[in-house]
């Protein structure tokens, strides 16, 4: 039943149905609480770069993964699990062809960051978020927190990298 | 003749023949000098994010564009031309499919930063680099400066955005 619930959450996420309400079982009750208490961390746009990525498919974005000092210092030192206080910010923008760049390169090869899509945060607190590996997740669209379903589906998906403290992104030197 | 030289430089760049020696005419003589005096700016990996991009084709990379405080403050204030002292760093990594992420997403859609390819810097000094719009350019592969051809071809290509102080990248909010 647990596996089915996780799979369902993952499927909803993959289908982009992020506003769908996940059934409130005891398993995800904590997520409903935690998401409402998470605010956008001050100054995150100034944080250091961890890495970059491109998600094709329905997401179709270019993304930057930034970290606060606690996160970046741990990454650089190769320390896992990340310490309490670490926050990872994932910024994403529409994957946008650049006509200007293509003209300069003489080839239709250049894709740049268009309009921002959303910002996600992974916040480490091993004492507070005990039911989800020490992590809380939040997503903000145009500065507004979106509903509980995202937080539930985040953790389900991050199970794939449980042996790396549930963190997908590796540091890019 | 000038146009032909610029086109030739651009073609060499596009062909990826960055180690080809550009003929030393008076036009690019300064570039030969300047590139040898440019060192990797200290602490650039800690700089703030300006934007991200993906170059397909032969470059086939994911890139992050960072700026020192002078550059980022000017970008955020919408100030052009960028002031002296501004430095833009372009980091690039091999465009690499992530099997791990694809499995989590259930779709072959995820591309991450692989091995680093090279780092380029654009350095603003309107008094020093008078022959190239106030900009000097440098590229480092594995920490080593590469030869003069890159610097010559950089400026040729950046002519495309002369009206934005020769800067391609726009700030991503």
mmCIF file of C-alpha atoms in Angstrom:
data_model
loop_
_atom_site.group_PDB
_atom_site.id
_atom_site.type_symbol
_atom_site.label_atom_id
_atom_site.label_comp_id
_atom_site.label_asym_id
_atom_site.label_seq_id
_atom_site.Cartn_x
_atom_site.Cartn_y
_atom_site.Cartn_z
ATOM 1 C CA UNK A 1 0.000 0.000 0.000
ATOM 2 C CA UNK A 2 2.900 2.276 0.843
ATOM 3 C CA UNK A 3 4.550 1.470 -2.461
ATOM 4 C CA UNK A 4 1.319 2.095 -4.327
ATOM 5 C CA UNK A 5 0.916 5.472 -2.617
ATOM 6 C CA UNK A 6 4.470 6.458 -3.506
ATOM 7 C CA UNK A 7 4.012 5.331 -7.104
ATOM 8 C CA UNK A 8 0.771 7.272 -7.366
ATOM 9 C CA UNK A 9 2.433 10.390 -6.030
ATOM 10 C CA UNK A 10 5.306 9.975 -8.480
ATOM 11 C CA UNK A 11 2.895 9.483 -11.365
ATOM 12 C CA UNK A 12 0.960 12.597 -10.475
ATOM 13 C CA UNK A 13 4.192 14.529 -10.384
ATOM 14 C CA UNK A 14 5.338 13.158 -13.720
ATOM 15 C CA UNK A 15 2.010 13.993 -15.276
ATOM 16 C CA UNK A 16 2.483 17.584 -14.194
ATOM 17 C CA UNK A 17 -0.667 17.384 -12.082
ATOM 18 C CA UNK A 18 1.026 19.173 -9.257
ATOM 19 C CA UNK A 19 -2.131 20.812 -8.033
ATOM 20 C CA UNK A 20 -3.902 17.485 -7.573
ATOM 21 C CA UNK A 21 -4.659 16.809 -3.929
ATOM 22 C CA UNK A 22 -2.846 13.748 -2.618
ATOM 23 C CA UNK A 23 -5.036 11.665 -0.279
ATOM 24 C CA UNK A 24 -4.269 12.589 3.337
ATOM 25 C CA UNK A 25 -3.022 9.396 4.862
ATOM 26 C CA UNK A 26 -0.980 9.452 8.093
ATOM 27 C CA UNK A 27 2.048 8.881 5.860
ATOM 28 C CA UNK A 28 1.885 12.289 4.264
ATOM 29 C CA UNK A 29 0.146 14.243 7.001
ATOM 30 C CA UNK A 30 3.434 15.828 8.126
ATOM 31 C CA UNK A 31 3.966 17.183 4.659
ATOM 32 C CA UNK A 32 0.751 19.116 4.845
ATOM 33 C CA UNK A 33 2.036 20.796 7.980
ATOM 34 C CA UNK A 34 5.568 21.466 6.908
ATOM 35 C CA UNK A 35 4.833 23.108 3.602
ATOM 36 C CA UNK A 36 2.789 25.830 5.221
ATOM 37 C CA UNK A 37 5.603 26.855 7.486
ATOM 38 C CA UNK A 38 8.262 27.163 4.796
ATOM 39 C CA UNK A 39 8.947 30.610 3.452
ATOM 40 C CA UNK A 40 11.281 31.610 0.632
ATOM 41 C CA UNK A 41 14.748 31.804 2.234
ATOM 42 C CA UNK A 42 16.040 35.368 2.239
ATOM 43 C CA UNK A 43 18.815 36.115 -0.224
ATOM 44 C CA UNK A 44 18.706 32.752 -2.022
ATOM 45 C CA UNK A 45 19.318 34.418 -5.396
ATOM 46 C CA UNK A 46 22.783 35.399 -4.124
ATOM 47 C CA UNK A 47 23.745 31.838 -3.202
ATOM 48 C CA UNK A 48 26.625 29.971 -4.809
ATOM 49 C CA UNK A 49 26.192 27.667 -7.750
ATOM 50 C CA UNK A 50 26.091 23.907 -7.194
ATOM 51 C CA UNK A 51 25.263 22.876 -10.755
ATOM 52 C CA UNK A 52 23.036 23.357 -13.792
ATOM 53 C CA UNK A 53 20.664 21.061 -15.677
ATOM 54 C CA UNK A 54 18.140 20.804 -18.474
ATOM 55 C CA UNK A 55 14.873 18.974 -18.114
ATOM 56 C CA UNK A 56 13.274 18.273 -21.468
ATOM 57 C CA UNK A 57 9.808 16.762 -21.868
ATOM 58 C CA UNK A 58 6.879 18.458 -20.185
ATOM 59 C CA UNK A 59 9.029 20.468 -17.791
ATOM 60 C CA UNK A 60 11.115 21.862 -20.698
ATOM 61 C CA UNK A 61 13.308 24.081 -18.575
ATOM 62 C CA UNK A 62 16.850 25.185 -17.881
ATOM 63 C CA UNK A 63 17.722 25.130 -14.209
ATOM 64 C CA UNK A 64 20.333 26.301 -11.779
ATOM 65 C CA UNK A 65 20.891 24.621 -8.448
ATOM 66 C CA UNK A 66 22.204 26.995 -5.797
ATOM 67 C CA UNK A 67 23.085 26.358 -2.183
ATOM 68 C CA UNK A 68 23.432 28.368 0.985
ATOM 69 C CA UNK A 69 26.907 28.374 2.571
ATOM 70 C CA UNK A 70 26.169 25.368 4.784
ATOM 71 C CA UNK A 71 25.119 23.326 1.757
ATOM 72 C CA UNK A 72 27.920 24.463 -0.566
ATOM 73 C CA UNK A 73 30.642 23.978 2.029
ATOM 74 C CA UNK A 74 29.413 20.430 2.668
ATOM 75 C CA UNK A 75 29.196 19.709 -1.059
ATOM 76 C CA UNK A 76 32.733 20.958 -1.643
ATOM 77 C CA UNK A 77 34.028 18.894 1.248
ATOM 78 C CA UNK A 78 32.158 15.852 -0.094
ATOM 79 C CA UNK A 79 30.234 15.521 3.170
ATOM 80 C CA UNK A 80 27.071 13.444 3.201
ATOM 81 C CA UNK A 81 24.556 13.569 4.771
ATOM 82 C CA UNK A 82 24.293 17.337 4.432
ATOM 83 C CA UNK A 83 24.239 19.073 7.821
ATOM 84 C CA UNK A 84 21.195 20.670 9.384
ATOM 85 C CA UNK A 85 20.704 24.169 8.062
ATOM 86 C CA UNK A 86 21.667 23.222 4.518
ATOM 87 C CA UNK A 87 19.274 24.568 1.912
ATOM 88 C CA UNK A 88 19.316 23.773 -1.790
ATOM 89 C CA UNK A 89 17.464 26.071 -4.180
ATOM 90 C CA UNK A 90 16.436 24.896 -7.621
ATOM 91 C CA UNK A 91 15.580 27.761 -9.956
ATOM 92 C CA UNK A 92 14.059 27.021 -13.359
ATOM 93 C CA UNK A 93 13.312 29.014 -16.474
ATOM 94 C CA UNK A 94 11.573 28.178 -19.739
ATOM 95 C CA UNK A 95 13.949 26.492 -22.198
ATOM 96 C CA UNK A 96 14.062 29.138 -24.890
ATOM 97 C CA UNK A 97 15.825 29.160 -28.279
ATOM 98 C CA UNK A 98 17.929 32.286 -28.763
ATOM 99 C CA UNK A 99 17.554 33.644 -32.275
ATOM 100 C CA UNK A 100 20.199 36.222 -31.483
ATOM 101 C CA UNK A 101 22.763 33.638 -30.409
ATOM 102 C CA UNK A 102 21.884 31.299 -33.266
ATOM 103 C CA UNK A 103 22.571 34.082 -35.722
ATOM 104 C CA UNK A 104 25.969 34.728 -34.120
ATOM 105 C CA UNK A 105 26.838 31.027 -34.105
ATOM 106 C CA UNK A 106 25.400 30.511 -37.587
ATOM 107 C CA UNK A 107 23.574 27.463 -36.308
ATOM 108 C CA UNK A 108 20.272 26.767 -34.482
ATOM 109 C CA UNK A 109 22.060 25.501 -31.381
ATOM 110 C CA UNK A 110 21.570 28.013 -28.605
ATOM 111 C CA UNK A 111 19.033 27.755 -25.776
ATOM 112 C CA UNK A 112 18.802 30.279 -22.975
ATOM 113 C CA UNK A 113 16.763 30.906 -19.847
ATOM 114 C CA UNK A 114 13.395 32.471 -20.675
ATOM 115 C CA UNK A 115 10.646 33.323 -18.208
ATOM 116 C CA UNK A 116 11.039 31.874 -14.707
ATOM 117 C CA UNK A 117 8.798 28.862 -14.090
ATOM 118 C CA UNK A 118 9.163 28.065 -10.402
ATOM 119 C CA UNK A 119 11.646 27.801 -7.552
ATOM 120 C CA UNK A 120 11.982 24.769 -5.305
ATOM 121 C CA UNK A 121 13.762 24.444 -1.995
ATOM 122 C CA UNK A 122 15.079 21.408 -0.129
ATOM 123 C CA UNK A 123 15.630 22.239 3.522
ATOM 124 C CA UNK A 124 17.614 19.998 5.834
ATOM 125 C CA UNK A 125 16.601 19.639 9.470
ATOM 126 C CA UNK A 126 17.111 16.125 10.754
ATOM 127 C CA UNK A 127 15.258 16.869 13.997
ATOM 128 C CA UNK A 128 12.241 18.553 12.474
ATOM 129 C CA UNK A 129 11.607 16.515 9.329
ATOM 130 C CA UNK A 130 12.156 13.076 10.799
ATOM 131 C CA UNK A 131 9.503 11.401 8.654
ATOM 132 C CA UNK A 132 11.130 12.382 5.385
ATOM 133 C CA UNK A 133 14.818 11.698 5.783
ATOM 134 C CA UNK A 134 15.453 15.062 7.388
ATOM 135 C CA UNK A 135 14.260 17.044 4.374
ATOM 136 C CA UNK A 136 11.363 19.372 3.750
ATOM 137 C CA UNK A 137 10.447 20.461 0.256
ATOM 138 C CA UNK A 138 8.680 23.516 -1.033
ATOM 139 C CA UNK A 139 7.814 24.982 -4.386
ATOM 140 C CA UNK A 140 6.961 28.568 -5.186
ATOM 141 C CA UNK A 141 5.370 29.813 -8.367
ATOM 142 C CA UNK A 142 5.727 33.566 -8.794
ATOM 143 C CA UNK A 143 6.615 33.794 -5.128
ATOM 144 C CA UNK A 144 3.538 31.849 -3.976
ATOM 145 C CA UNK A 145 3.767 28.491 -2.247
ATOM 146 C CA UNK A 146 1.825 25.823 -4.079
ATOM 147 C CA UNK A 147 -0.213 23.184 -2.360
ATOM 148 C CA UNK A 148 0.746 20.144 -0.352
ATOM 149 C CA UNK A 149 0.838 17.711 -3.263
ATOM 150 C CA UNK A 150 4.236 18.938 -4.380
ATOM 151 C CA UNK A 151 5.862 18.360 -1.039
ATOM 152 C CA UNK A 152 4.462 14.834 -0.882
ATOM 153 C CA UNK A 153 5.595 13.985 -4.387
ATOM 154 C CA UNK A 154 9.056 15.514 -3.890
ATOM 155 C CA UNK A 155 10.003 13.095 -1.173
ATOM 156 C CA UNK A 156 8.565 10.133 -3.068
ATOM 157 C CA UNK A 157 10.769 10.950 -6.048
ATOM 158 C CA UNK A 158 13.882 11.687 -3.961
ATOM 159 C CA UNK A 159 13.738 8.137 -2.599
ATOM 160 C CA UNK A 160 15.647 7.205 -5.761
ATOM 161 C CA UNK A 161 18.784 8.754 -4.254
ATOM 162 C CA UNK A 162 18.262 7.740 -0.650
ATOM 163 C CA UNK A 163 21.899 6.595 -0.429
ATOM 164 C CA UNK A 164 23.066 10.124 -1.234
ATOM 165 C CA UNK A 165 20.974 11.757 1.480
ATOM 166 C CA UNK A 166 18.047 12.045 -0.967
ATOM 167 C CA UNK A 167 19.927 14.647 -3.030
ATOM 168 C CA UNK A 168 19.959 14.306 -6.832
ATOM 169 C CA UNK A 169 22.319 17.114 -7.769
ATOM 170 C CA UNK A 170 26.067 16.582 -7.706
ATOM 171 C CA UNK A 171 28.485 19.466 -7.372
ATOM 172 C CA UNK A 172 29.995 20.760 -10.628
ATOM 173 C CA UNK A 173 33.601 21.790 -10.325
ATOM 174 C CA UNK B 1 39.378 43.230 -45.724
ATOM 175 C CA UNK B 2 38.414 43.922 -42.132
ATOM 176 C CA UNK B 3 35.079 42.220 -42.642
ATOM 177 C CA UNK B 4 36.756 39.248 -44.264
ATOM 178 C CA UNK B 5 39.154 38.906 -41.340
ATOM 179 C CA UNK B 6 36.281 39.044 -38.859
ATOM 180 C CA UNK B 7 34.293 36.492 -40.846
ATOM 181 C CA UNK B 8 37.302 34.221 -41.060
ATOM 182 C CA UNK B 9 37.811 34.436 -37.313
ATOM 183 C CA UNK B 10 34.157 33.701 -36.695
ATOM 184 C CA UNK B 11 34.245 30.734 -39.067
ATOM 185 C CA UNK B 12 37.286 29.291 -37.329
ATOM 186 C CA UNK B 13 35.521 29.641 -34.016
ATOM 187 C CA UNK B 14 32.360 28.017 -35.301
ATOM 188 C CA UNK B 15 34.357 25.172 -36.759
ATOM 189 C CA UNK B 16 35.769 24.567 -33.306
ATOM 190 C CA UNK B 17 39.272 25.166 -34.634
ATOM 191 C CA UNK B 18 40.125 27.255 -31.635
ATOM 192 C CA UNK B 19 43.773 26.308 -31.709
ATOM 193 C CA UNK B 20 44.211 27.595 -35.251
ATOM 194 C CA UNK B 21 46.555 30.558 -35.381
ATOM 195 C CA UNK B 22 44.823 33.704 -36.579
ATOM 196 C CA UNK B 23 47.045 35.784 -38.892
ATOM 197 C CA UNK B 24 48.709 38.529 -36.865
ATOM 198 C CA UNK B 25 47.497 41.719 -38.426
ATOM 199 C CA UNK B 26 47.683 45.031 -36.562
ATOM 200 C CA UNK B 27 43.947 44.578 -35.964
ATOM 201 C CA UNK B 28 44.387 41.647 -33.613
ATOM 202 C CA UNK B 29 47.868 42.345 -32.337
ATOM 203 C CA UNK B 30 46.525 43.776 -29.043
ATOM 204 C CA UNK B 31 44.641 40.587 -28.436
ATOM 205 C CA UNK B 32 47.840 38.617 -28.529
ATOM 206 C CA UNK B 33 49.176 40.852 -25.791
ATOM 207 C CA UNK B 34 46.124 41.010 -23.608
ATOM 208 C CA UNK B 35 45.421 37.331 -23.438
ATOM 209 C CA UNK B 36 48.788 36.588 -21.919
ATOM 210 C CA UNK B 37 48.248 39.003 -19.066
ATOM 211 C CA UNK B 38 44.857 37.662 -18.019
ATOM 212 C CA UNK B 39 44.820 35.238 -15.146
ATOM 213 C CA UNK B 40 41.878 33.313 -13.736
ATOM 214 C CA UNK B 41 40.135 35.750 -11.364
ATOM 215 C CA UNK B 42 40.377 34.588 -7.761
ATOM 216 C CA UNK B 43 37.184 33.218 -6.257
ATOM 217 C CA UNK B 44 35.140 33.257 -9.470
ATOM 218 C CA UNK B 45 33.448 29.952 -8.564
ATOM 219 C CA UNK B 46 31.802 31.784 -5.633
ATOM 220 C CA UNK B 47 30.308 34.504 -7.812
ATOM 221 C CA UNK B 48 26.590 35.071 -8.172
ATOM 222 C CA UNK B 49 24.543 33.577 -10.958
ATOM 223 C CA UNK B 50 23.590 35.727 -13.942
ATOM 224 C CA UNK B 51 21.969 33.008 -16.043
ATOM 225 C CA UNK B 52 22.244 29.521 -17.536
ATOM 226 C CA UNK B 53 22.252 28.204 -21.101
ATOM 227 C CA UNK B 54 22.603 25.157 -23.293
ATOM 228 C CA UNK B 55 24.672 25.143 -26.438
ATOM 229 C CA UNK B 56 23.869 22.168 -28.629
ATOM 230 C CA UNK B 57 25.792 21.319 -31.799
ATOM 231 C CA UNK B 58 29.535 20.849 -31.603
ATOM 232 C CA UNK B 59 29.868 22.621 -28.256
ATOM 233 C CA UNK B 60 27.205 20.382 -26.680
ATOM 234 C CA UNK B 61 27.419 21.861 -23.205
ATOM 235 C CA UNK B 62 25.461 23.176 -20.274
ATOM 236 C CA UNK B 63 26.718 26.495 -18.993
ATOM 237 C CA UNK B 64 26.423 28.861 -16.106
ATOM 238 C CA UNK B 65 27.179 32.536 -16.418
ATOM 239 C CA UNK B 66 28.406 34.077 -13.173
ATOM 240 C CA UNK B 67 29.446 37.629 -12.407
ATOM 241 C CA UNK B 68 31.557 39.408 -9.850
ATOM 242 C CA UNK B 69 29.724 41.916 -7.639
ATOM 243 C CA UNK B 70 30.413 44.836 -9.975
ATOM 244 C CA UNK B 71 28.893 42.929 -12.895
ATOM 245 C CA UNK B 72 25.903 41.513 -11.000
ATOM 246 C CA UNK B 73 25.020 44.820 -9.359
ATOM 247 C CA UNK B 74 25.055 46.520 -12.756
ATOM 248 C CA UNK B 75 22.988 43.738 -14.312
ATOM 249 C CA UNK B 76 20.394 43.945 -11.555
ATOM 250 C CA UNK B 77 20.205 47.706 -11.876
ATOM 251 C CA UNK B 78 19.872 47.369 -15.653
ATOM 252 C CA UNK B 79 22.950 49.507 -16.195
ATOM 253 C CA UNK B 80 24.683 49.372 -19.569
ATOM 254 C CA UNK B 81 27.494 49.681 -20.444
ATOM 255 C CA UNK B 82 28.843 47.589 -17.595
ATOM 256 C CA UNK B 83 31.305 49.520 -15.435
ATOM 257 C CA UNK B 84 35.056 48.992 -15.385
ATOM 258 C CA UNK B 85 35.959 46.138 -13.108
ATOM 259 C CA UNK B 86 32.996 44.020 -14.171
ATOM 260 C CA UNK B 87 33.921 40.432 -14.944
ATOM 261 C CA UNK B 88 31.634 37.801 -16.418
ATOM 262 C CA UNK B 89 32.602 34.153 -16.068
ATOM 263 C CA UNK B 90 31.149 31.513 -18.367
ATOM 264 C CA UNK B 91 31.572 27.980 -17.019
ATOM 265 C CA UNK B 92 30.675 25.019 -19.221
ATOM 266 C CA UNK B 93 30.286 21.295 -18.711
ATOM 267 C CA UNK B 94 29.596 18.413 -21.068
ATOM 268 C CA UNK B 95 25.870 18.020 -21.759
ATOM 269 C CA UNK B 96 25.278 14.656 -20.158
ATOM 270 C CA UNK B 97 22.127 12.501 -19.978
ATOM 271 C CA UNK B 98 21.348 11.416 -16.417
ATOM 272 C CA UNK B 99 20.245 7.786 -16.317
ATOM 273 C CA UNK B 100 19.547 8.191 -12.622
ATOM 274 C CA UNK B 101 17.235 11.160 -13.120
ATOM 275 C CA UNK B 102 15.567 9.598 -16.146
ATOM 276 C CA UNK B 103 14.699 6.565 -14.078
ATOM 277 C CA UNK B 104 13.191 8.773 -11.370
ATOM 278 C CA UNK B 105 11.217 10.785 -13.907
ATOM 279 C CA UNK B 106 10.291 7.679 -15.889
ATOM 280 C CA UNK B 107 11.291 9.486 -19.060
ATOM 281 C CA UNK B 108 14.557 10.133 -20.978
ATOM 282 C CA UNK B 109 14.375 13.861 -20.338
ATOM 283 C CA UNK B 110 17.125 14.799 -17.932
ATOM 284 C CA UNK B 111 20.483 16.334 -18.822
ATOM 285 C CA UNK B 112 23.052 17.367 -16.255
ATOM 286 C CA UNK B 113 26.517 18.896 -16.117
ATOM 287 C CA UNK B 114 29.219 16.321 -16.807
ATOM 288 C CA UNK B 115 32.924 16.965 -17.013
ATOM 289 C CA UNK B 116 33.986 20.614 -17.186
ATOM 290 C CA UNK B 117 34.982 21.714 -20.681
ATOM 291 C CA UNK B 118 36.375 25.220 -20.290
ATOM 292 C CA UNK B 119 35.891 28.536 -18.528
ATOM 293 C CA UNK B 120 35.763 31.878 -20.309
ATOM 294 C CA UNK B 121 36.037 35.362 -18.862
ATOM 295 C CA UNK B 122 34.960 38.733 -20.213
ATOM 296 C CA UNK B 123 36.766 41.516 -18.406
ATOM 297 C CA UNK B 124 35.682 45.141 -18.653
ATOM 298 C CA UNK B 125 38.265 47.904 -18.662
ATOM 299 C CA UNK B 126 37.313 50.738 -20.959
ATOM 300 C CA UNK B 127 40.714 52.398 -20.601
ATOM 301 C CA UNK B 128 42.830 49.314 -21.186
ATOM 302 C CA UNK B 129 40.931 47.457 -23.895
ATOM 303 C CA UNK B 130 40.099 50.430 -26.084
ATOM 304 C CA UNK B 131 40.404 48.498 -29.342
ATOM 305 C CA UNK B 132 37.753 45.955 -28.416
ATOM 306 C CA UNK B 133 34.885 47.915 -26.923
ATOM 307 C CA UNK B 134 36.446 47.901 -23.473
ATOM 308 C CA UNK B 135 36.457 44.114 -23.174
ATOM 309 C CA UNK B 136 39.179 41.514 -22.964
ATOM 310 C CA UNK B 137 38.403 37.844 -23.359
ATOM 311 C CA UNK B 138 40.144 34.757 -22.104
ATOM 312 C CA UNK B 139 39.533 31.041 -22.142
ATOM 313 C CA UNK B 140 41.038 28.450 -19.854
ATOM 314 C CA UNK B 141 40.997 24.724 -20.427
ATOM 315 C CA UNK B 142 41.829 22.765 -17.290
ATOM 316 C CA UNK B 143 43.156 25.970 -15.780
ATOM 317 C CA UNK B 144 45.456 26.722 -18.732
ATOM 318 C CA UNK B 145 45.020 29.752 -20.945
ATOM 319 C CA UNK B 146 44.580 28.791 -24.583
ATOM 320 C CA UNK B 147 46.111 30.645 -27.445
ATOM 321 C CA UNK B 148 45.386 34.012 -28.963
ATOM 322 C CA UNK B 149 42.872 32.790 -31.543
ATOM 323 C CA UNK B 150 40.114 32.548 -28.958
ATOM 324 C CA UNK B 151 40.467 36.103 -27.802
ATOM 325 C CA UNK B 152 40.408 37.348 -31.377
ATOM 326 C CA UNK B 153 37.358 35.300 -32.280
ATOM 327 C CA UNK B 154 35.491 36.232 -29.085
ATOM 328 C CA UNK B 155 35.378 39.905 -29.944
ATOM 329 C CA UNK B 156 34.440 39.198 -33.552
ATOM 330 C CA UNK B 157 31.431 37.191 -32.389
ATOM 331 C CA UNK B 158 30.419 39.648 -29.651
ATOM 332 C CA UNK B 159 29.999 42.346 -32.312
ATOM 333 C CA UNK B 160 26.520 40.880 -32.778
ATOM 334 C CA UNK B 161 25.452 42.504 -29.503
ATOM 335 C CA UNK B 162 27.413 45.734 -29.779
ATOM 336 C CA UNK B 163 24.321 47.702 -28.736
ATOM 337 C CA UNK B 164 24.237 45.848 -25.396
ATOM 338 C CA UNK B 165 27.877 46.566 -24.574
ATOM 339 C CA UNK B 166 28.930 43.408 -26.472
ATOM 340 C CA UNK B 167 27.304 41.190 -23.829
ATOM 341 C CA UNK B 168 25.134 38.264 -24.965
ATOM 342 C CA UNK B 169 23.798 37.030 -21.621
ATOM 343 C CA UNK B 170 20.757 38.676 -20.051
ATOM 344 C CA UNK B 171 20.089 38.465 -16.336
ATOM 345 C CA UNK B 172 17.661 35.749 -15.231
ATOM 346 C CA UNK B 173 15.407 36.785 -12.384
#
